[in-house]
Amino acid sequence: MAVITIVGAGMMGSALAFPASENGNDVRLVGTPLDREIIDTCLKTGRHPKFEKDFLPGVQYFQIEELSSALCGADLVIGGVSSFGVEWFGDFVLPKIEDSIPVLSVTKGLWDTEEGELLSYPDIWKKKTEAMGKKLSINAIGGPCTSYELVAHDQTEVAFCGEDMTVLRRLKKWMETDYYHISLSTDVLGIESAVALKNGYALGIALTIGLNQKEFGIESPLHYNSQAAVFGQAFKEMYKLLELQGAWSLENIAVGTGDLYVTVYGGRTRLVGILLGRGMNIDEAKEALSGVTLESLVVAKRVARAIRIKASKGKANLADFPLLIHVDEIISEGKAVSIPWNSFTFEK
Amino acid sequence: MAVITIVGAGMMGSALAFPASENGNDVRLVGTPLDREIIDTCLKTGRHPKFEKDFLPGVQYFQIEELSSALCGADLVIGGVSSFGVEWFGDFVLPKIEDSIPVLSVTKGLWDTEEGELLSYPDIWKKKTEAMGKKLSINAIGGPCTSYELVAHDQTEVAFCGEDMTVLRRLKKWMETDYYHISLSTDVLGIESAVALKNGYALGIALTIGLNQKEFGIESPLHYNSQAAVFGQAFKEMYKLLELQGAWSLENIAVGTGDLYVTVYGGRTRLVGILLGRGMNIDEAKEALSGVTLESLVVAKRVARAIRIKASKGKANLADFPLLIHVDEIISEGKAVSIPWNSFTFEK
């Protein structure tokens, strides 16, 4: 059907090679400069080093020096970089893509400005490439999807967002399978804002797991009342952030809520939260997890910083975000965990 | 501080004896006719047969024949019956309560009428007692709280709802502890509608666990993409139900979302969902769980019935509730599980 070039061979970018190639598309997986060993492994074994399943035989692998060949004749470029790769992707990859080729990014997050505005990555990339005289169609993926479950063909539902519904429908046709279900939205800022806080709030929920372990023992069974209380508060704050962004809709908040649900159970953010809840400070927790970078929490810091600026200008109310502010104090200032339960209750 | 009489010695009613008595209130626990053995055990051991902790020494226990003594001098009556006890509570208990004594019910659910209206239990009880010439203050508790975690002093946040904020503040003063946090709302129908579907949807989410076990093996690790997809859809449908009820608010849906989160992990609804997902029909699943009554799913059936009636009158759109309708087909009609993934996606 189409030639799909994925730039970024991390887990999420690489996972998308599965629905893409199973649909009969020609798939080319290109490593960033940080992915050199991953691509070497793929070339040798036909499998991503972190996956338990081989890629389909037709998938081709490219080192970054071969980017131009990998882009030649592509119908779609999928951007699979992390938040840390956003500038690199904008400076190094996007200028090489022809305007007629749509881009679909899996990088979730927001970028804060000194004025306290929060911009989506597609918006940043669009401005940057327009300044170069380009007119790219830059789309993005939001919603709950862990890479290894996508590889396993678990039923998964995500949202593709972008400015042009016609383009989005084409992307859906290429990527949708009987396990990868795709909603379409022209509200890019809404979808990206809805999922921006999921890592910070997944950490907030995990704090309660650690707090309970401190109280009842590390081997005690999982408890859920306190997780649910923080989940409910996280939901309220995600809603308030969407309102601040002028981007509230039922669909957006539903995507964000599902994404938060899946993130509570995934990976290192949860582990960090549990360690913090048990009583470590953020440096001790990072140390215990061997200097993990916590890329996922960068966005929570940025949103907190932006909301503080907005609040100082009278454009936001910090009292709407007690959980975010506390998570930020923990990860940015090294404060001890002390969940502000009373600020979660309401009288109405 | 106050004399608090709890009628219904099931797990949730009995659990409330902990914050109530720890606050220095005199607590009286009264069994329904179904709770006779529980009260016998409490009298003998000072402990509820399903709890791992004794009641505080001052708590007193009463069989149903002693209800009048237990009500004498009470400042608050807590109703702790199940959905099946709603009529009994209205017919047998409420008439015995003086109008000056507020009632606080833990029974979650809605009651459907032949016209497709969905009424809250406080509303039904209010009409019933008003017809007797009484003027009771009937309040209710919503929000995520499992009884055994409350007994364990886990951090828990709930919402008390009722018509009079002054009464609600008094109830909060009596019941709030450093682990039991209470929001207050005068929107009774909103809070009750927000949590009405949690069991049906917790079952819906658990279906995906069983489906994955069928595909990957019963011992396979839990997967979350598909749970999150159903969670997001459940959220959307809970929102739509609140809209239908004319009772949408951010606080209401946050209470419902937290309650759904906790219910996914609790008890028999989850087990039933997993068995159905693995391929059993509803009768086989009930059989496997030794004829469990699934009280929790009664409300989902009622809401589905009401929405079908509303839809037949053009007052609701069945397409807004594909998950509820499928859950209802499974539990009411014995249909096989076939999650309507494509109806969950949107284009907007």
XYZ file of C-alpha atoms in Angstrom:
696
model
C 0.000 0.000 0.000
C 2.530 2.608 1.086
C 6.166 3.151 1.959
C 6.400 4.058 5.640
C 9.665 5.326 7.081
C 9.987 5.323 10.861
C 12.686 7.608 12.269
C 13.651 6.592 15.780
C 14.110 2.948 16.716
C 13.111 3.219 20.360
C 10.375 0.901 21.579
C 7.356 2.948 20.487
C 8.614 3.825 17.024
C 9.747 0.258 16.454
C 6.450 -1.167 17.720
C 4.563 0.734 15.030
C 6.492 -1.265 12.455
C 4.216 -4.189 13.358
C 0.794 -2.836 12.345
C 2.448 -0.908 9.509
C 4.121 -3.960 7.954
C 1.276 -6.388 8.715
C -0.949 -4.122 6.617
C 1.271 -4.770 3.617
C 3.145 -1.487 3.699
C 6.884 -1.327 3.001
C 8.450 -0.349 6.308
C 11.864 1.229 6.826
C 13.151 1.652 10.367
C 15.823 4.332 10.820
C 17.813 4.671 14.047
C 18.704 8.037 15.553
C 22.373 8.556 16.482
C 21.446 7.032 19.860
C 19.944 3.913 18.258
C 23.092 2.668 16.502
C 23.295 -0.592 18.447
C 19.571 -1.247 18.110
C 19.815 -1.019 14.320
C 22.917 -3.228 14.347
C 20.935 -5.833 16.290
C 17.932 -5.545 13.972
C 20.192 -6.023 10.952
C 21.738 -9.127 12.509
C 18.672 -10.746 14.072
C 15.565 -9.186 12.538
C 14.378 -8.359 16.028
C 14.439 -5.282 18.272
C 16.601 -6.067 21.315
C 13.726 -5.269 23.689
C 10.989 -7.177 21.851
C 10.120 -10.833 22.072
C 8.985 -11.131 18.482
C 10.776 -10.747 15.140
C 9.832 -7.983 12.739
C 8.103 -9.189 9.558
C 10.721 -10.219 6.968
C 10.173 -7.219 4.688
C 11.110 -4.546 7.263
C 14.364 -2.765 6.369
C 16.786 -1.155 8.800
C 18.862 1.996 8.344
C 21.492 3.851 10.338
C 21.071 7.608 10.550
C 23.628 8.221 7.785
C 21.270 6.408 5.435
C 18.311 8.652 6.281
C 18.057 10.114 2.781
C 17.798 6.677 1.185
C 15.212 5.687 3.779
C 13.145 8.770 2.976
C 13.341 8.308 -0.772
C 9.903 7.466 -2.121
C 8.280 7.410 1.327
C 4.525 8.023 1.576
C 4.594 8.589 5.343
C 7.276 9.424 7.901
C 6.650 8.327 11.473
C 8.628 10.238 14.099
C 9.582 7.962 16.965
C 11.938 10.120 19.021
C 11.672 10.790 22.776
C 10.954 14.222 24.283
C 14.684 14.800 24.331
C 14.801 14.312 20.570
C 12.197 16.943 19.720
C 14.690 19.639 18.707
C 16.900 17.190 16.839
C 13.886 15.879 14.923
C 12.877 19.424 14.001
C 16.391 20.532 13.023
C 17.727 17.419 11.403
C 14.888 15.256 10.091
C 11.936 17.462 9.166
C 13.915 19.664 6.728
C 14.708 16.542 4.715
C 11.054 15.550 4.266
C 9.190 16.710 1.179
C 6.079 18.784 1.833
C 3.863 16.213 0.143
C 4.784 13.518 2.669
C 2.789 13.578 5.905
C 4.556 13.133 9.247
C 3.077 11.208 12.185
C 4.798 11.645 15.545
C 4.519 9.420 18.608
C 6.386 11.849 20.883
C 4.012 12.907 23.646
C 4.477 16.122 25.534
C 4.254 19.881 25.681
C 6.866 22.612 25.511
C 6.636 25.595 27.846
C 7.551 29.171 26.945
C 8.794 31.945 29.198
C 5.331 33.470 29.059
C 3.804 30.321 30.511
C 2.290 29.090 27.267
C 2.296 25.341 26.588
C 2.828 24.347 22.971
C 2.429 20.967 21.317
C 5.392 19.466 19.479
C 3.548 19.469 16.140
C 2.945 23.190 16.649
C 6.634 23.841 17.394
C 7.727 21.782 14.405
C 5.216 23.489 12.173
C 6.502 26.964 13.077
C 10.089 25.849 12.672
C 9.553 24.313 9.244
C 7.336 27.160 8.054
C 10.222 29.495 8.878
C 12.226 27.386 6.411
C 9.538 27.931 3.802
C 8.150 24.416 4.154
C 4.512 23.318 4.415
C 4.547 19.940 6.109
C 1.505 18.086 7.399
C 2.558 17.185 10.950
C 0.273 14.763 12.796
C 0.591 13.017 16.131
C -0.572 9.978 18.079
C -2.123 10.220 21.550
C -3.829 7.717 23.783
C -3.070 4.610 25.816
C -0.574 2.356 24.079
C 2.438 0.608 25.521
C 4.808 -0.600 22.856
C 5.301 -4.184 23.986
C 1.544 -4.790 24.167
C 1.132 -3.372 20.669
C 3.814 -5.799 19.473
C 1.867 -8.610 21.181
C -1.261 -7.614 19.192
C -3.214 -6.551 22.249
C -6.385 -4.662 21.514
C -5.335 -1.013 21.544
C -7.142 2.248 20.873
C -5.345 5.503 20.100
C -6.143 8.873 18.552
C -4.355 10.336 15.535
C -4.536 14.123 15.486
C -3.664 16.644 12.811
C -5.042 19.613 10.952
C -6.481 17.855 7.929
C -9.077 15.101 8.316
C -8.414 13.847 4.779
C -4.772 13.225 5.633
C -5.743 11.615 8.941
C -8.101 9.191 7.187
C -5.274 8.152 4.874
C -2.959 7.535 7.831
C -5.663 5.497 9.528
C -6.155 3.364 6.410
C -2.446 2.533 6.344
C -2.054 1.854 10.060
C -5.339 0.388 11.370
C -5.487 -3.347 12.042
C -7.929 -5.634 13.817
C -6.108 -4.888 17.083
C -4.955 -1.266 16.535
C -8.047 0.980 16.576
C -7.702 4.619 15.636
C -9.814 7.667 16.414
C -9.208 10.829 14.413
C -9.142 14.371 15.731
C -8.319 17.753 14.272
C -7.683 19.102 17.779
C -3.917 18.632 18.049
C -3.396 20.852 21.077
C -6.317 19.130 22.830
C -5.045 15.588 22.364
C -1.463 16.523 23.224
C -2.531 18.507 26.301
C -4.801 15.686 27.461
C -1.941 13.220 27.698
C 0.785 15.636 28.816
C 0.399 15.049 32.547
C -0.039 11.316 32.539
C 3.497 10.523 33.686
C 3.463 13.061 36.496
C 0.107 11.778 37.694
C 1.018 8.121 37.270
C 3.894 8.927 39.608
C 1.427 10.604 41.985
C -0.744 7.476 42.062
C 2.294 5.256 42.569
C 3.283 7.350 45.591
C 0.289 5.915 47.436
C 1.496 2.390 46.691
C 4.840 3.210 48.309
C 3.159 4.952 51.239
C 1.070 1.860 51.883
C 4.138 -0.359 51.620
C 5.856 1.832 54.202
C 2.879 1.415 56.510
C 1.891 -2.199 55.882
C 5.122 -3.795 54.631
C 6.673 -4.089 51.180
C 5.046 -7.467 50.608
C 1.556 -6.252 51.587
C -1.112 -6.630 48.900
C -1.850 -3.648 46.668
C -4.484 -1.262 48.031
C -6.691 0.841 45.810
C -8.716 3.406 47.810
C -5.821 5.850 47.903
C -4.819 5.157 44.290
C -8.412 5.887 43.259
C -8.505 9.108 45.275
C -5.378 10.374 43.515
C -6.702 9.101 40.158
C -9.884 11.156 40.643
C -7.864 14.246 41.549
C -5.512 13.696 38.595
C -8.546 13.545 36.337
C -9.819 16.870 37.691
C -6.452 18.535 37.126
C -6.131 17.148 33.596
C -9.545 18.620 32.897
C -8.455 21.985 34.325
C -5.316 21.946 32.180
C -7.429 21.338 29.080
C -9.623 24.273 30.086
C -6.533 26.464 30.514
C -5.379 25.401 27.066
C -8.795 26.260 25.621
C -8.928 22.663 24.460
C -11.500 20.839 26.528
C -13.642 18.194 24.875
C -15.116 14.900 26.039
C -13.019 13.006 23.502
C -9.792 14.694 24.597
C -10.253 14.031 28.287
C -11.288 10.425 27.573
C -8.037 9.878 25.657
C -6.092 11.419 28.546
C -7.918 9.340 31.157
C -7.207 6.094 29.315
C -3.587 7.106 28.847
C -3.236 7.815 32.572
C -4.751 4.413 33.368
C -2.198 2.566 31.244
C 0.715 4.663 32.502
C 0.015 3.833 36.147
C 1.010 0.263 35.331
C 3.903 0.891 33.008
C 7.577 1.005 33.634
C 9.875 3.242 35.562
C 7.571 6.111 36.434
C 5.633 3.715 38.631
C 8.816 2.383 40.244
C 10.054 5.890 41.022
C 6.720 6.788 42.591
C 6.755 3.698 44.783
C 10.294 4.412 45.987
C 9.370 8.028 46.754
C 6.281 6.882 48.612
C 8.375 4.532 50.718
C 10.391 7.526 51.889
C 13.266 8.116 49.461
C 13.844 11.587 48.036
C 14.050 12.034 44.281
C 17.856 11.770 44.160
C 17.842 8.568 46.191
C 15.107 7.147 43.954
C 17.074 7.978 40.811
C 20.191 6.476 42.384
C 18.288 3.292 43.247
C 17.151 3.030 39.638
C 20.746 3.532 38.430
C 20.534 7.139 37.340
C 17.383 6.755 35.229
C 16.759 10.027 33.409
C 13.018 10.154 34.015
C 12.417 11.658 30.629
C 8.758 11.021 31.267
C 8.638 13.486 34.149
C 10.158 16.374 32.215
C 6.755 17.276 30.835
C 5.184 17.434 34.307
C 7.911 19.873 35.358
C 7.295 22.004 32.299
C 3.543 22.121 32.841
C 4.032 23.020 36.513
C 6.441 25.793 35.544
C 4.011 27.171 32.981
C 1.052 27.044 35.357
C 3.046 28.870 38.038
C 3.794 31.624 35.513
C 0.178 31.755 34.415
C -0.908 31.923 38.054
C 1.504 34.791 38.738
C -0.253 36.651 35.919
C -3.701 35.850 37.313
C -4.462 33.540 34.363
C -4.540 30.293 36.352
C -5.425 29.233 39.874
C -2.754 27.145 41.591
C -5.454 25.768 43.899
C -6.795 23.869 40.869
C -3.541 21.870 40.690
C -2.515 20.749 44.202
C -1.409 17.318 42.965
C 0.727 18.654 40.110
C 2.337 21.216 42.401
C 3.163 18.544 44.962
C 4.587 16.178 42.333
C 6.686 19.061 41.034
C 7.959 19.891 44.542
C 9.000 16.261 44.913
C 10.773 15.877 41.589
C 12.121 19.425 41.167
C 12.867 20.470 44.748
C 13.518 17.128 46.424
C 10.669 17.585 48.927
C 9.349 14.653 50.931
C 6.022 13.064 49.987
C 3.043 14.498 51.845
C -0.067 14.099 49.766
C -2.363 17.115 50.254
C -5.522 15.049 50.764
C -7.638 17.854 52.126
C -7.004 20.021 49.101
C -8.519 17.239 46.980
C -11.910 17.439 48.680
C -14.571 19.884 47.561
C -17.746 21.459 48.843
C -20.269 22.235 46.170
C -19.653 13.595 70.116
C -22.688 11.812 68.701
C -24.638 8.576 68.820
C -24.373 6.895 65.417
C -26.581 3.914 64.604
C -25.576 1.829 61.597
C -28.360 -0.351 60.141
C -26.905 -3.151 58.032
C -23.880 -5.114 59.177
C -22.493 -5.964 55.742
C -18.917 -5.035 55.040
C -19.429 -1.405 54.050
C -21.819 -0.489 56.848
C -19.626 -2.233 59.378
C -16.467 -0.601 58.039
C -17.922 2.835 58.761
C -18.006 1.874 62.435
C -14.223 2.398 62.422
C -13.968 6.103 61.550
C -17.213 6.715 63.454
C -16.003 5.157 66.712
C -12.407 6.382 66.396
C -13.808 9.917 66.361
C -15.256 9.350 69.814
C -18.839 8.784 68.714
C -20.996 6.111 70.340
C -21.560 3.526 67.627
C -24.365 0.975 67.457
C -24.266 -1.669 64.727
C -27.619 -3.247 63.846
C -27.894 -6.308 61.641
C -30.634 -6.744 59.038
C -32.557 -10.036 59.123
C -29.820 -11.373 56.810
C -27.025 -10.331 59.184
C -28.053 -12.452 62.172
C -24.899 -14.569 62.227
C -22.671 -11.557 61.700
C -24.118 -9.863 64.777
C -23.810 -13.094 66.760
C -20.123 -13.212 65.831
C -19.601 -9.556 66.692
C -21.236 -10.110 70.099
C -18.968 -13.062 70.768
C -15.667 -11.808 69.351
C -15.900 -8.038 68.928
C -14.948 -8.512 65.298
C -16.824 -8.683 61.975
C -16.319 -12.174 60.503
C -14.842 -10.702 57.302
C -12.501 -8.174 58.914
C -9.001 -8.686 60.233
C -9.308 -6.135 62.998
C -11.510 -5.853 66.110
C -14.045 -3.074 66.455
C -13.168 -0.494 69.124
C -14.390 -1.714 72.544
C -17.280 0.783 72.799
C -19.125 -0.404 69.679
C -22.461 -2.088 70.538
C -24.218 -4.775 68.469
C -27.949 -5.268 67.954
C -30.145 -7.816 66.218
C -32.951 -6.398 64.070
C -35.539 -6.981 66.832
C -33.610 -4.456 68.921
C -33.767 -1.758 66.247
C -35.887 0.599 68.350
C -33.431 0.525 71.243
C -30.585 1.079 68.807
C -32.344 4.111 67.340
C -33.200 5.629 70.716
C -31.229 8.823 71.207
C -29.362 8.478 67.901
C -27.953 11.612 66.257
C -27.304 9.919 62.918
C -28.528 6.740 61.232
C -26.235 5.191 58.645
C -27.958 2.892 56.145
C -25.696 0.022 55.175
C -27.989 -2.236 53.145
C -27.269 -3.624 49.668
C -29.256 -2.690 46.555
C -31.544 -5.595 47.346
C -32.348 -4.018 50.710
C -33.491 -0.671 49.354
C -37.211 -1.398 49.619
C -36.854 -3.067 53.012
C -34.909 -0.074 54.312
C -37.603 2.302 53.064
C -40.509 0.243 54.354
C -39.117 -1.035 57.611
C -36.358 1.257 58.896
C -36.983 4.799 57.684
C -40.506 5.047 59.203
C -38.942 4.406 62.616
C -36.485 7.312 62.359
C -37.454 10.688 63.776
C -37.435 13.550 61.297
C -34.771 15.397 63.254
C -32.254 12.581 62.774
C -30.329 12.658 59.494
C -29.825 9.469 57.508
C -26.625 8.664 55.575
C -26.814 5.762 53.121
C -23.923 3.823 51.609
C -26.135 1.952 49.125
C -24.997 2.886 45.629
C -27.278 2.598 42.659
C -30.204 3.862 40.643
C -33.767 2.663 40.248
C -35.391 2.653 36.821
C -39.026 3.432 36.097
C -41.236 2.189 33.277
C -40.834 5.580 31.623
C -37.066 5.135 31.485
C -36.309 7.563 34.274
C -33.454 6.725 36.657
C -33.999 7.735 40.281
C -31.544 7.820 43.152
C -32.317 5.799 46.279
C -32.437 8.938 48.466
C -35.008 10.328 46.057
C -37.118 7.160 46.231
C -36.894 7.051 50.027
C -37.725 10.722 50.268
C -40.913 10.315 48.235
C -41.872 7.233 50.178
C -41.414 8.852 53.590
C -43.023 12.108 52.517
C -46.080 10.084 51.580
C -46.082 8.970 55.227
C -45.993 12.613 56.300
C -42.344 12.487 57.300
C -39.602 14.995 56.499
C -36.348 13.101 56.766
C -32.940 14.389 55.694
C -31.643 11.531 53.528
C -27.992 11.774 52.517
C -25.707 9.356 50.714
C -22.055 8.421 50.226
C -20.440 8.103 46.800
C -16.879 7.647 45.684
C -14.095 5.084 45.727
C -14.000 3.175 49.002
C -13.591 -0.527 49.572
C -14.570 -1.565 53.057
C -11.542 -3.616 54.015
C -9.163 -0.835 53.027
C -11.175 1.638 55.087
C -10.866 -0.724 58.049
C -7.095 -0.818 57.418
C -6.976 3.009 57.634
C -5.968 3.462 54.026
C -6.195 7.000 52.743
C -9.689 7.241 51.269
C -11.676 10.056 49.700
C -15.448 9.981 49.307
C -18.289 12.418 48.708
C -21.278 12.855 51.008
C -24.299 14.205 49.174
C -27.582 15.561 50.429
C -29.930 18.499 50.079
C -28.702 20.610 52.989
C -25.052 21.703 53.199
C -25.426 22.478 56.925
C -26.439 18.892 57.624
C -23.640 17.584 55.386
C -21.033 19.613 57.286
C -22.264 18.095 60.540
C -22.006 14.569 59.113
C -18.496 15.327 57.888
C -17.449 16.586 61.326
C -18.608 13.317 62.891
C -17.111 10.995 60.298
C -13.929 12.597 58.932
C -10.579 11.245 60.145
C -6.973 11.677 59.072
C -7.496 8.837 56.579
C -11.188 9.277 55.627
C -11.498 12.483 53.586
C -14.930 13.785 52.690
C -16.155 16.085 49.929
C -19.644 17.528 50.231
C -22.182 17.937 47.454
C -25.803 19.025 47.267
C -26.147 17.225 43.920
C -27.522 13.855 45.058
C -28.668 12.660 41.648
C -25.305 13.683 40.179
C -23.171 11.771 42.652
C -25.421 8.705 42.559
C -25.597 8.704 38.763
C -21.826 9.131 38.499
C -21.131 5.904 40.358
C -24.101 3.879 39.096
C -22.311 2.227 36.192
C -19.043 1.418 37.889
C -19.765 -2.278 38.375
C -20.978 -2.808 34.839
C -17.940 -1.054 33.456
C -15.508 -2.721 35.850
C -16.868 -5.957 34.410
C -16.309 -4.551 30.909
C -12.675 -3.802 31.703
C -12.191 -7.212 33.288
C -13.477 -8.837 30.077
C -10.279 -7.723 28.362
C -8.204 -9.441 31.046
C -10.017 -12.706 30.331
C -9.744 -12.201 26.573
C -5.995 -11.765 26.909
C -5.755 -14.835 29.114
C -7.605 -16.801 26.459
C -5.111 -15.621 23.862
C -1.853 -15.626 25.826
C -2.499 -18.146 28.609
C -4.066 -17.841 32.054
C -0.687 -17.279 33.677
C 0.316 -14.527 31.230
C 1.124 -11.155 32.812
C -1.638 -8.561 32.980
C -1.889 -6.358 29.913
C -3.208 -2.805 30.039
C -3.703 -1.315 26.550
C -7.080 -2.974 26.168
C -8.112 -2.256 29.768
C -7.262 1.400 29.183
C -9.240 1.504 25.940
C -12.343 0.196 27.712
C -11.681 2.498 30.672
C -11.652 5.501 28.335
C -14.883 4.367 26.696
C -16.480 3.714 30.102
C -15.553 7.234 31.109
C -17.245 8.650 28.008
C -20.422 6.677 28.677
C -20.514 7.700 32.354
C -20.262 11.286 31.174
C -23.112 10.749 28.697
C -25.269 9.209 31.420
C -24.669 12.241 33.644
C -25.693 14.464 30.729
C -28.862 12.405 30.242
C -29.600 12.806 33.939
C -29.062 16.569 33.678
C -26.413 16.106 36.327
C -23.056 16.651 34.729
C -20.343 18.393 36.735
C -16.571 18.020 36.922
C -16.818 16.933 40.554
C -19.444 14.293 39.807
C -17.550 12.675 36.961
C -14.309 12.758 38.996
C -16.040 10.854 41.806
C -17.368 8.336 39.277
C -13.986 7.923 37.586
C -12.233 7.232 40.882
C -14.978 4.809 41.865
C -14.593 2.934 38.579
C -10.832 2.737 39.117
C -11.221 1.105 42.521
C -13.966 -1.233 41.352
C -11.853 -2.689 38.558
C -9.677 -4.233 41.241
C -12.304 -5.287 43.712
C -13.994 -8.558 44.262
C -16.389 -10.656 42.290
C -17.324 -8.291 39.487
C -13.744 -8.524 38.265
C -13.739 -12.308 38.555
C -16.967 -12.607 36.581
C -15.577 -10.354 33.865
C -12.418 -12.414 33.571
C -14.374 -15.671 33.298
C -16.651 -14.170 30.635
C -13.619 -12.888 28.742
C -12.095 -16.359 28.789
C -15.191 -17.624 26.986
C -17.799 -18.643 29.545
C -21.340 -17.354 29.217
C -22.959 -15.573 32.137
C -24.620 -18.701 33.511
C -21.374 -20.656 33.410
C -19.553 -17.784 35.086
C -22.151 -17.629 37.858
C -21.953 -21.377 38.256
C -18.157 -21.237 38.496
C -18.486 -18.651 41.256
C -21.027 -20.859 43.098
C -24.196 -19.039 42.210
C -23.020 -15.544 43.152
C -25.966 -13.164 42.813
C -24.036 -10.357 41.150
C -25.999 -7.749 43.014
C -23.462 -5.286 41.688
C -24.563 -5.802 38.108
C -28.249 -5.216 38.755
C -27.750 -1.483 38.417
C -26.051 -1.824 35.020
C -29.075 -3.806 33.811
C -31.437 -1.158 35.105
C -29.538 1.681 33.462
C -29.389 -0.212 30.159
C -33.146 -0.845 30.343
C -33.851 2.814 31.043
C -31.588 4.035 28.260
C -33.245 1.682 25.776
C -36.617 3.149 26.750
C -35.300 6.679 26.490
C -33.786 5.853 23.094
C -37.109 4.448 21.882
C -38.625 7.821 22.755
C -35.858 9.721 20.973
C -34.500 11.043 24.271
C -31.204 9.150 24.209
C -28.837 7.842 21.563
C -27.922 4.170 21.956
C -24.771 4.850 19.911
C -23.480 6.813 22.924
C -23.499 3.617 25.012
C -22.020 0.730 22.986
C -20.136 -0.642 25.997
C -23.134 -0.591 28.328
C -25.320 -2.218 25.701
C -22.761 -4.975 25.131
C -22.313 -5.586 28.870
C -26.097 -5.792 29.168
C -26.315 -8.264 26.274
C -23.747 -10.423 28.030
C -25.320 -10.392 31.474
C -29.008 -10.197 30.518
C -29.134 -12.208 27.294
C -26.192 -14.577 27.731
C -24.447 -13.328 24.599
C -20.793 -14.109 23.969
C -18.155 -11.440 24.511
C -17.302 -9.453 21.396
C -16.088 -6.017 22.368
C -17.285 -3.448 19.812
C -13.903 -1.752 19.442
C -14.754 0.194 16.331
C -17.750 1.806 17.958
C -15.392 3.220 20.589
C -13.370 5.229 18.064
C -14.423 8.704 16.999
C -13.795 11.170 14.226
C -13.974 14.769 15.280
